Coordinates of C-alpha atoms and ligand atoms in Angstrom, one line a residue:
X283 CA 100.2 83.7 90.4
X284 CA 103.3 81.6 89.6
X285 CA 105.9 81.4 92.3
X286 CA 108.4 82.8 89.7
X287 CA 106.4 86.0 89.5
X288 CA 107.1 86.8 93.2
X289 CA 110.7 87.8 92.3
X290 CA 109.5 90.7 90.2
X291 CA 107.8 92.6 93.1
X292 CA 110.0 91.7 96.0
X293 CA 108.2 94.1 98.3
X294 CA 105.1 91.9 98.2
X295 CA 106.7 89.1 100.2
X296 CA 109.5 91.0 102.0
X297 CA 110.0 91.3 105.7
X298 CA 110.9 94.9 106.6
X299 CA 113.0 95.7 109.6
X300 CA 113.2 99.4 110.7
X301 CA 116.2 100.6 112.7
X302 CA 117.8 103.8 113.8
X303 CA 121.6 103.6 113.2
X304 CA 122.4 105.8 116.2
X305 CA 120.7 103.4 118.6
X306 CA 121.6 100.1 117.0
X307 CA 125.3 99.3 117.6
X308 CA 128.1 101.6 118.5
X309 CA 131.4 100.4 117.0
X310 CA 133.7 103.2 118.1
X311 CA 132.7 103.6 121.7
X312 CA 131.6 107.2 121.5
X313 CA 128.1 106.3 122.8
X314 CA 126.3 106.7 119.4
X315 CA 125.4 103.9 117.1
X316 CA 127.1 104.1 113.7
X317 CA 127.3 102.6 110.2
X318 CA 130.4 100.6 111.2
X319 CA 128.3 99.1 113.9
X320 CA 125.4 98.3 111.6
X321 CA 127.9 96.6 109.3
X322 CA 128.8 94.2 112.1
X323 CA 125.1 93.4 112.5
X324 CA 124.1 92.6 108.9
X325 CA 124.8 88.9 109.5
X326 CA 122.5 89.0 112.5
X327 CA 119.7 90.5 110.4
X328 CA 120.3 87.9 107.7
X329 CA 120.2 85.2 110.3
X330 CA 116.9 86.5 111.7
X331 CA 115.6 86.2 108.2
X332 CA 114.3 89.7 107.5
X333 CA 114.7 90.7 103.9
X334 CA 114.8 94.5 103.8
X335 CA 116.4 97.0 106.2
X336 CA 114.6 100.4 106.6
X337 CA 117.0 103.0 107.9
X338 CA 115.5 105.9 109.8
X339 CA 117.1 109.2 108.7
X340 CA 120.9 109.2 108.7
X341 CA 121.2 112.7 107.2
X342 CA 123.0 115.7 108.9
X343 CA 120.6 117.2 111.4
X344 CA 120.3 119.4 114.4
X345 CA 118.6 116.4 115.9
X346 CA 115.5 118.2 117.2
X347 CA 113.1 115.6 115.7
X348 CA 115.5 112.6 116.0
X349 CA 116.8 113.1 112.4
X350 CA 113.5 114.0 110.7
X351 CA 114.8 117.6 110.6
X352 CA 117.3 117.4 107.8
X353 CA 119.9 120.0 106.9
X354 CA 121.5 118.2 103.9
X355 CA 119.6 115.6 101.8
X356 CA 122.9 114.3 100.3
X357 CA 124.9 114.1 103.5
X358 CA 125.3 111.6 106.3
X359 CA 125.3 112.7 109.9
X360 CA 129.1 112.6 110.8
X361 CA 128.2 111.1 114.2
X362 CA 127.0 107.9 112.4
X363 CA 129.6 107.7 109.6
X364 CA 130.2 108.7 106.0
X365 CA 129.3 107.7 102.5
X366 CA 132.1 105.1 102.2
X367 CA 130.6 103.2 105.1
X368 CA 127.1 103.6 103.7
X369 CA 128.2 101.9 100.4
X370 CA 129.8 99.2 102.5
X371 CA 126.5 98.6 104.2
X372 CA 124.7 98.4 100.9
X373 CA 127.2 95.9 99.5
X374 CA 127.4 93.8 102.6
X375 CA 123.6 93.7 102.8
X376 CA 123.3 92.7 99.1
X377 CA 125.8 89.9 99.6
X378 CA 123.6 88.5 102.4
X379 CA 120.5 88.8 100.3
X380 CA 119.1 91.9 102.1
X381 CA 117.8 95.0 100.5
X382 CA 118.0 98.5 102.0
X383 CA 115.5 101.4 101.9
X384 CA 116.0 104.8 103.5
X385 CA 113.7 107.4 104.9
X386 CA 112.9 110.2 102.4
X387 CA 111.8 113.2 104.4
X388 CA 110.6 115.4 101.6
X389 CA 107.7 117.3 103.2
X390 CA 110.0 119.6 105.0
X391 CA 113.5 120.5 105.9
X392 CA 115.1 121.7 109.1
X393 CA 114.9 125.4 109.6
X394 CA 118.8 125.2 109.7
X395 CA 118.8 123.9 106.1
X396 CA 120.8 126.3 103.9
X397 CA 117.7 126.6 101.6
X398 CA 115.6 127.9 104.5
X399 CA 118.3 130.1 105.8
X400 CA 118.5 131.7 102.4
X401 CA 114.7 131.7 102.1
X402 CA 114.3 133.9 105.1
X403 CA 116.9 136.4 104.1
X404 CA 114.5 138.3 101.8
X405 CA 111.3 137.7 99.8
X406 CA 113.4 138.1 96.6
X407 CA 115.8 135.4 97.5
X408 CA 115.6 132.5 94.9
X409 CA 115.1 130.1 97.8
X410 CA 112.2 132.0 99.3
X411 CA 109.9 130.2 96.9
X412 CA 111.2 126.8 98.1
X413 CA 108.9 127.1 101.1
X414 CA 105.2 128.1 101.6
X415 CA 104.6 131.6 102.8
X416 CA 101.7 133.9 103.6
X417 CA 101.6 137.6 104.3
X418 CA 98.2 137.8 106.0
X419 CA 97.5 136.6 109.6
X420 CA 96.7 132.9 109.5
X421 CA 93.4 131.6 110.9
X422 CA 93.3 129.3 114.0
X423 CA 94.8 126.0 112.8
X424 CA 95.3 124.5 116.3
X425 CA 93.2 121.5 115.3
X426 CA 95.6 120.7 112.4
X427 CA 98.9 120.4 114.2
X428 CA 100.7 117.1 114.3
X429 CA 102.2 117.6 117.8
X430 CA 99.6 119.3 119.9
X431 CA 101.8 119.2 123.1
X432 CA 104.2 121.7 121.5
X433 CA 102.6 123.5 118.6
X434 CA 99.3 125.4 118.3
X435 CA 99.4 126.6 114.7
X436 CA 100.7 125.2 111.4
X437 CA 102.0 128.7 110.5
X438 CA 105.0 130.4 112.2
X439 CA 105.9 134.0 111.8
X440 CA 109.2 135.1 110.6
X441 CA 109.5 138.4 112.3
X442 CA 112.1 139.9 110.0
X443 CA 110.1 139.2 106.8
X444 CA 106.7 139.8 108.4
X445 CA 105.5 136.6 106.8
X446 CA 104.3 133.2 108.0
X447 CA 105.7 129.9 106.8
X448 CA 103.9 126.6 106.7
X449 CA 105.0 123.8 109.0
X450 CA 102.7 120.8 109.5
X451 CA 105.0 119.4 112.0
X452 CA 107.3 121.3 114.4
X453 CA 107.9 125.0 113.7
X454 CA 111.6 124.2 113.1
X455 CA 110.4 121.9 110.1
X456 CA 109.3 124.4 107.4
X457 CA 107.2 122.6 104.7
X458 CA 108.7 122.6 101.2
X459 CA 106.8 124.2 98.4
X460 CA 106.2 121.2 96.1
X461 CA 104.3 123.4 93.7
X462 CA 107.7 124.9 92.8
X463 CA 109.2 122.9 89.9
X464 CA 112.6 123.6 91.2
X465 CA 111.8 121.9 94.5
X466 CA 110.4 118.9 92.6
X467 CA 113.7 118.8 90.7
X468 CA 115.6 118.9 93.9
X469 CA 113.6 116.0 95.3
X470 CA 114.2 113.9 92.2
X471 CA 117.9 114.7 92.2
X472 CA 118.1 113.6 95.8
X473 CA 116.2 110.4 95.4
X474 CA 118.3 109.7 92.3
X475 CA 121.5 110.1 94.3
X476 CA 120.6 107.5 96.9
X477 CA 119.3 105.1 94.3
X478 CA 122.7 105.5 92.6
X479 CA 124.4 104.5 95.9
X480 CA 122.3 101.4 95.8
X481 CA 119.2 101.7 97.9
X482 CA 116.1 99.7 96.8
X483 CA 113.6 102.3 97.7
X484 CA 112.3 104.8 100.2
X485 CA 110.1 105.1 103.1
X486 CA 108.2 108.3 102.2
X487 CA 107.6 110.4 105.2
X488 CA 104.3 112.3 105.8
X489 CA 102.9 111.8 102.3
X490 CA 99.4 113.4 102.6
X491 CA 100.9 116.6 103.9
X492 CA 102.8 117.4 100.8
X493 CA 100.4 115.8 98.4
X494 CA 96.9 116.7 99.5
X495 CA 96.9 119.7 101.7
X496 CA 96.2 121.9 98.7
X497 CA 93.7 124.1 100.6
X498 CA 96.3 125.2 103.1
X499 CA 98.9 125.8 100.4
X500 CA 96.4 127.7 98.3
X501 CA 95.7 130.0 101.3
X502 CA 99.2 131.2 101.0
X503 CA 98.2 134.2 98.8
X504 CA 101.8 134.9 97.9
X505 CA 102.2 131.6 96.0
X506 CA 98.8 130.5 94.8
X507 CA 100.3 128.2 92.1
X508 CA 99.3 124.9 93.7
X509 CA 99.6 122.0 91.2
X510 CA 96.3 121.4 89.3
X511 CA 96.5 117.7 90.1
X512 CA 98.5 117.3 93.3
X513 CA 98.8 113.5 92.8
X514 CA 100.7 114.2 89.6
X515 CA 103.7 114.9 91.9
X516 CA 103.5 111.4 93.4
X517 CA 103.0 109.8 89.9
X518 CA 106.0 111.7 88.7
X519 CA 108.0 110.5 91.6
X520 CA 107.2 106.9 91.1
X521 CA 107.9 107.1 87.4
X522 CA 111.2 108.8 88.0
X523 CA 112.3 106.3 90.6
X524 CA 111.4 103.4 88.4
X525 CA 113.1 104.9 85.4
X526 CA 116.3 105.1 87.5
X527 CA 115.8 101.6 89.0
X528 CA 113.2 99.3 87.8
X529 CA 112.5 97.4 91.0
X530 CA 112.8 100.3 93.5
X531 CA 109.9 100.8 95.7
X532 CA 108.1 103.7 97.5
X533 CA 106.6 102.9 100.9
X534 CA 104.4 105.7 102.1
X535 CA 103.4 106.9 105.6
X536 CA 99.8 107.6 104.8
X537 CA 97.4 107.6 107.8
X538 CA 94.1 108.4 106.2
X539 CA 90.6 106.8 106.2
X540 CA 89.9 103.9 103.9
X541 CA 88.0 105.9 101.4
X542 CA 91.0 108.2 100.8
X543 CA 93.7 105.5 100.6
X544 CA 93.3 104.3 97.1
X545 CA 94.3 107.7 95.5
X546 CA 97.7 107.4 97.1
X547 CA 98.2 104.1 95.3
X548 CA 97.2 105.9 92.1
X549 CA 93.6 104.4 92.1
X550 CA 93.0 101.6 89.6
X551 CA 96.1 102.6 87.6
X552 CA 98.4 101.8 90.6
X553 CA 100.9 104.3 89.5
X554 CA 101.7 106.3 92.7
X555 CA 102.9 104.6 96.0
X556 CA 103.9 101.0 95.7
X557 CA 103.2 100.4 99.4
X558 CA 101.4 102.1 102.2
X559 CA 101.3 101.3 105.9
X560 CA 98.0 99.9 107.1
X561 CA 97.4 102.2 110.0
X562 CA 93.7 101.4 110.3
X563 CA 94.3 97.6 110.4
X564 CA 97.0 98.2 113.1
X565 CA 94.7 100.3 115.3
X566 CA 92.0 97.7 115.0
X567 CA 94.4 94.9 116.1
X568 CA 94.7 96.7 119.4
X569 CA 91.0 97.4 119.7
X570 CA 90.3 93.7 119.0
X571 CA 92.9 92.6 121.5
X572 CA 91.5 95.0 124.1
X573 CA 88.0 93.6 123.6
X574 CA 89.0 90.0 123.0
X575 CA 86.7 90.3 120.0
X576 CA 88.1 90.2 116.5
X577 CA 85.2 91.9 114.7
X578 CA 86.8 95.4 114.6
X579 CA 89.9 93.9 113.0
X580 CA 88.0 91.7 110.6
X581 CA 85.9 94.7 109.5
X582 CA 89.0 96.8 109.0
X583 CA 90.6 94.2 106.8
X584 CA 87.6 93.5 104.7
X585 CA 87.0 97.3 104.3
X586 CA 90.4 97.9 102.8
X587 CA 90.1 99.2 99.2
X588 CA 91.1 96.7 96.5
X589 CA 94.5 97.7 95.2
X590 CA 96.4 97.2 92.0
X591 CA 98.5 94.0 91.7
X592 CA 101.7 96.0 91.8
X593 CA 100.7 97.7 95.1
X594 CA 100.9 96.4 98.7
X595 CA 100.0 97.0 102.3
X596 CA 102.7 97.2 104.9
X597 CA 101.4 95.6 108.1
X598 CA 102.9 96.4 111.5
X599 CA 102.1 96.3 115.2
X600 CA 104.6 99.0 116.4
X601 CA 106.8 101.6 114.8
X602 CA 109.1 104.4 115.9
X603 CA 106.4 106.8 116.6
X604 CA 103.5 106.8 119.1
X605 CA 101.0 103.9 118.8
X606 CA 98.5 106.2 117.2
X607 CA 94.9 105.5 117.8
X608 CA 93.6 108.5 115.9
X609 CA 91.4 106.5 113.6
X610 CA 89.3 105.0 116.4
X611 CA 86.3 106.7 117.9
X612 CA 86.8 108.5 121.3
X613 CA 85.2 105.6 123.1
X614 CA 87.2 103.0 121.3
X615 CA 90.4 104.9 122.0
X616 CA 89.5 105.0 125.7
X617 CA 89.0 101.2 125.6
X618 CA 92.5 100.7 124.3
X619 CA 94.0 103.2 126.7
X620 CA 92.2 101.4 129.6
X621 CA 93.5 98.0 128.5
X622 CA 97.1 98.9 127.4
X623 CA 98.1 102.3 128.8
X624 CA 95.9 103.7 131.5
X625 CA 98.6 105.9 133.1
X626 CA 98.9 109.5 131.8
X627 CA 102.7 109.0 131.3
X628 CA 102.0 106.0 129.0
X629 CA 99.8 108.2 126.7
X630 CA 100.8 110.9 124.3
X631 CA 99.2 113.7 122.2
X632 CA 95.8 112.6 123.5
X633 CA 95.7 110.0 120.7
X634 CA 98.3 107.4 121.3
X635 CA 100.6 105.3 123.5
X636 CA 104.3 105.6 124.0
X637 CA 104.8 101.9 124.8
X638 CA 106.0 98.8 123.0
X639 CA 103.8 95.7 122.6
X640 CA 105.1 93.3 125.3
X641 CA 104.6 95.8 128.1
X642 CA 101.1 96.6 126.9
X643 CA 100.3 92.9 127.0
X644 CA 101.6 92.6 130.5
X645 CA 104.5 90.5 129.3
X646 CA 102.2 87.5 128.7
X647 CA 104.2 85.3 126.4
X648 CA 101.2 83.6 125.0
X649 CA 99.5 86.8 124.0
X650 CA 102.7 88.4 122.6
X651 CA 103.3 85.4 120.4
X652 CA 99.7 85.4 119.3
X653 CA 100.0 89.0 118.3
X654 CA 103.2 88.4 116.2
X655 CA 101.8 85.3 114.6
X656 CA 98.8 87.4 113.6
X657 CA 101.1 90.1 112.2
X658 CA 102.8 87.6 109.9
X659 CA 99.5 86.2 108.6
X660 CA 97.8 89.5 107.9
X661 CA 97.4 90.1 104.2
X662 CA 100.4 92.3 103.3
X663 CA 104.1 92.7 104.0
X664 CA 105.1 92.6 107.7
X665 CA 107.3 95.4 109.1
X666 CA 109.2 95.0 112.4
X667 CA 110.7 97.8 114.5
X668 CA 114.2 96.9 115.9
X669 CA 114.0 95.1 119.3
X670 CA 110.5 93.6 118.6
X671 CA 112.2 90.3 117.9
X672 CA 113.4 90.0 121.5
X673 CA 110.4 91.8 123.1
X674 CA 112.1 95.0 124.2
X675 CA 110.1 97.4 126.4
X676 CA 110.1 101.1 126.6
X677 CA 111.6 103.9 128.8
X678 CA 108.7 105.9 129.9
X679 CA 111.0 108.5 131.4
X680 CA 112.3 109.4 127.9
X681 CA 110.9 112.4 126.2
X682 CA 107.8 111.7 124.1
X683 CA 108.2 109.2 121.3
X684 CA 111.8 108.6 122.3
X685 CA 110.4 106.2 124.9
X686 CA 110.4 103.4 122.3
X687 CA 113.7 104.4 120.7
X688 CA 116.1 103.1 123.4
X689 CA 119.4 101.4 122.4
X690 CA 119.2 97.8 121.0
X691 CA 119.8 95.2 123.7
X692 CA 122.5 92.8 122.4
X693 CA 123.8 91.2 125.6
X694 CA 123.2 91.2 129.4
X695 CA 126.5 93.1 129.8
X696 CA 127.5 96.7 130.2
X697 CA 125.2 99.0 128.2
X698 CA 123.4 96.0 126.9
X699 CA 126.3 95.4 124.6
X700 CA 125.2 98.5 122.6
X701 CA 128.3 100.6 123.4
X702 CA 131.5 100.6 125.5
X703 CA 131.1 104.3 126.3
X704 CA 130.4 105.6 129.8
X705 CA 126.7 105.3 130.4
X706 CA 126.5 109.1 130.7
X707 CA 127.7 109.4 127.1
X708 CA 125.1 107.2 125.5
X709 CA 122.9 108.7 122.9
X710 CA 120.0 107.5 125.1
X711 CA 119.9 105.4 128.2
X712 CA 119.0 101.7 127.9
X713 CA 115.5 100.6 128.9
X714 CA 115.5 100.3 132.7
X715 CA 113.8 97.6 134.8
X716 CA 112.4 94.2 134.0
X717 CA 112.6 94.8 130.2
X718 CA 116.2 95.9 130.4
X719 CA 119.2 94.1 128.8
X720 CA 119.8 91.9 131.9
X721 CA 116.5 90.2 131.1
X722 CA 115.9 90.8 127.5
X723 CA 118.8 90.6 125.0
X724 CA 119.7 89.0 121.7
X725 CA 122.7 86.9 122.9
X726 CA 120.6 84.9 125.4
X727 CA 117.5 84.5 123.2
X728 CA 119.3 83.5 120.0
X729 CA 120.6 80.4 121.6
X730 CA 117.4 79.5 123.3
X731 CA 115.0 77.5 121.1
X732 CA 112.1 78.5 123.2
X733 CA 112.8 82.3 123.2
X734 CA 110.7 85.0 121.5
X735 CA 113.7 85.5 119.1
X736 CA 113.5 81.8 118.0
X737 CA 109.8 82.1 117.6
X738 CA 110.1 85.2 115.4
X739 CA 112.7 83.5 113.4
X740 CA 110.2 80.6 112.8
X741 CA 107.4 83.1 111.9
X742 CA 109.7 84.8 109.4
X743 CA 110.7 81.6 107.8
X744 CA 107.0 80.4 107.6
X745 CA 105.9 83.7 106.1
X746 CA 108.6 83.6 103.5
X747 CA 107.6 80.1 102.4
X748 CA 104.0 81.3 101.9
X749 CA 103.9 83.9 99.2
X750 CA 100.1 83.7 99.2
X751 CA 100.2 85.7 102.4
X752 CA 101.7 88.6 100.6
X753 CA 100.2 88.1 97.1
X754 CA 97.0 86.3 97.6
X755 CA 93.4 87.2 97.9
X756 CA 92.0 87.2 101.4
X757 CA 88.8 86.2 103.1
X758 CA 87.5 86.0 106.7
X759 CA 86.1 82.5 107.4
X760 CA 82.7 82.3 108.9
X761 CA 82.6 80.6 112.4
X762 CA 80.7 81.6 115.5
X763 CA 83.4 82.5 117.9
X764 CA 84.0 86.3 118.2
X765 CA 87.3 85.8 120.0
X766 CA 88.7 83.9 117.0
X767 CA 90.0 85.3 113.7
X768 CA 89.9 82.6 111.1
X769 CA 91.1 83.8 107.7
X770 CA 92.4 82.4 104.5
X771 CA 94.9 83.9 102.0
X772 CA 94.9 82.2 98.7
X773 CA 95.9 82.3 95.0
X774 CA 94.9 79.9 92.2
X775 CA 97.5 77.5 93.4
X776 CA 97.9 77.9 97.1
X777 CA 96.0 78.6 100.2
X778 CA 96.9 79.2 103.9
X779 CA 94.4 79.3 106.7
X780 CA 95.3 81.0 109.9
X781 CA 93.4 80.9 113.2
X782 CA 94.1 83.3 116.1
X783 CA 92.4 83.1 119.5
X784 CA 92.3 86.6 121.0
X785 CA 90.8 85.3 124.2
X786 CA 92.4 83.6 127.2
X787 CA 90.0 80.6 127.2
X788 CA 90.5 77.5 124.9
X789 CA 88.1 77.2 122.1
X790 CA 87.2 74.6 119.4
X791 CA 86.5 75.9 115.9
X792 CA 84.8 74.0 113.1
X793 CA 85.6 75.1 109.6
X794 CA 84.8 73.9 106.1
X795 CA 88.0 74.4 104.0
X796 CA 87.6 72.3 100.9
X797 CA 85.2 70.2 98.7
X798 CA 86.6 67.0 100.0
X799 CA 89.5 65.4 101.8
X800 CA 92.7 67.5 101.9
X801 CA 95.8 67.5 104.0
X802 CA 96.3 70.6 106.3
X803 CA 100.0 71.1 106.9
X804 CA 100.8 72.7 110.3
X805 CA 103.3 75.4 109.2
X806 CA 104.6 76.2 112.7
X807 CA 104.6 72.8 114.3
X808 CA 104.1 69.1 113.7
X809 CA 100.3 68.7 114.3
X810 CA 99.1 68.2 110.7
X811 CA 95.4 67.7 110.2
X812 CA 93.2 66.8 107.4
X813 CA 89.6 67.5 106.4
X814 CA 86.9 64.9 106.3
X815 CA 85.3 63.9 103.0
X816 CA 83.0 66.9 103.3
X817 CA 86.0 69.2 103.6
X818 CA 85.4 69.9 107.3
X819 CA 87.9 70.1 110.1
X820 CA 87.7 70.7 113.8
X821 CA 90.5 72.7 115.3
X822 CA 91.3 73.1 119.1
X823 CA 93.0 76.3 120.1
X824 CA 94.5 77.1 123.5
X825 CA 93.9 80.4 125.2
X826 CA 95.7 82.9 122.9
X827 CA 96.4 80.0 120.7
X828 CA 97.1 80.2 117.0
X829 CA 97.6 77.9 114.0
X830 CA 98.7 78.2 110.4
X831 CA 97.5 75.5 108.1
X832 CA 98.6 75.1 104.5
X833 CA 95.8 73.5 102.5
X834 CA 97.6 70.8 100.6
X835 CA 95.5 69.1 98.0
X836 CA 96.8 65.8 96.6
X837 CA 99.3 66.1 93.8
X838 CA 100.3 69.6 94.5
X839 CA 104.0 70.5 93.7
X840 CA 104.8 72.3 97.0
X841 CA 106.5 70.5 99.8
X842 CA 104.2 69.7 102.6
Ligands
LIG71 C1 106.7 111.2 110.4 C2 107.8 110.4 111.2 C3 107.9 111.1 112.5 C4 108.4 112.5 112.3 C5 107.4 113.2 111.4 C6 108.0 114.5 110.9 O1 105.5 111.1 111.0 O2 107.4 109.1 111.3 O3 108.8 110.4 113.3 O4 108.4 113.2 113.5 O5 107.2 112.5 110.2 O6 109.0 114.3 110.0

């Protein structure tokens, strides 16, 4: 890999930052964050160093699933702004060197979408076929629902039509019939529209549900025409998006076992999703932290299928949903619950936690920093959820997953500097208690060189200076301490070694890193090391300590 190649596939060394416009910054004092407010914060994001903003849905919506229930794929929720402001966001972001991707929610619409309203008028309506219907009584599908606290079937009956429609998520989110060529045309047209407005790609919501649940769709006897090759739809989408914009990227939400992941990348051809979230790696980070034993994480990383050079993993510790632990065994999940969320109100859906990372780690700054240092060295592209850079906590009293979607904490002032509205008018209340804005906010941390914000800033800068972390091959380095993950990301030209101590006790690690004597540049500090003439080095780590070392052979062109 040449360093000049990295510019062609920007997503392989990006730093993503996910935010919800309506909880980010309210510029007009109505209690709801808006695009005008985000525009005021683009410089902040550029300063932090992230390179791509991921906007959660901003489309018009009844708001029953926080915007993931869309009534107009071309619109913008008037509460957050209008298209003119959206274009301003894109232009301002571009000027500051930032890209923007938006959520594409194409598995389903809101039941208030005009297509669905028309669809349920009569079986002869041209829009009826936009959704997936069946006329016979569905079997018990309670084990397939996404939200078991609310739903008990993935089919809901329309009493007037006497038919059932498919909804993998809430019953007010009917699934689109992607076997219908008209629906696929609609999706292309919609993606094309946002590309034309300047986005650099899409976070693709709920991919396996619209690609691979062929069986369920085939059961709908009324419309048996499921596509012969369901992945052709995803291939077509990538081809379409890249015809319209060569460097646009699709980042998929695909939470499936390792042996099923490769097909969503398009197998060896690499012609479907460009990126996929590493849900399994994420879940095993928590298991390894709970056990203070890195073996589950190391196994999860080594077990990832090898992917095409144009594809990439998106790594993350938290997102806007529950911290799902669905890919762990029941016993493993209970271990994580016991360590990080033992109380029933901290758990959700029987499979996850509705907490943010700092509260789960008991606010221990050493452990929190170790976790984020790890995130930025995992092979892949790191993704942050707004507020992680300052260590925001959650509001357990908020409904379900909303616990982690509280307003951004800008200052210690009124409403955390998020809005000037009366607190009762806020889109959601601020996080209460010890993680509230009085204690955790951007304004204080940005000016404090020892804050979590400053630490994140440093991590982002270090990650961006090490393209081998995003592009390189990866190996776990052999050493005897189970509480330490030692790994190396490398290309032909460059190599970074990272060590992370998951345990509270100090530890000394011996590693062989080269054939002979090389310099080891401390990328986060000033404690450079070098190997002996056998290529060996001894590294001392504090409890929850970590270290990034660039292997720097003599004569290399890179700056030490
Ligand atoms: C995805 C989103 C989640 C949403 C669901 C239905 O899982 O991440 O927030 O509720 O899709 O659209």
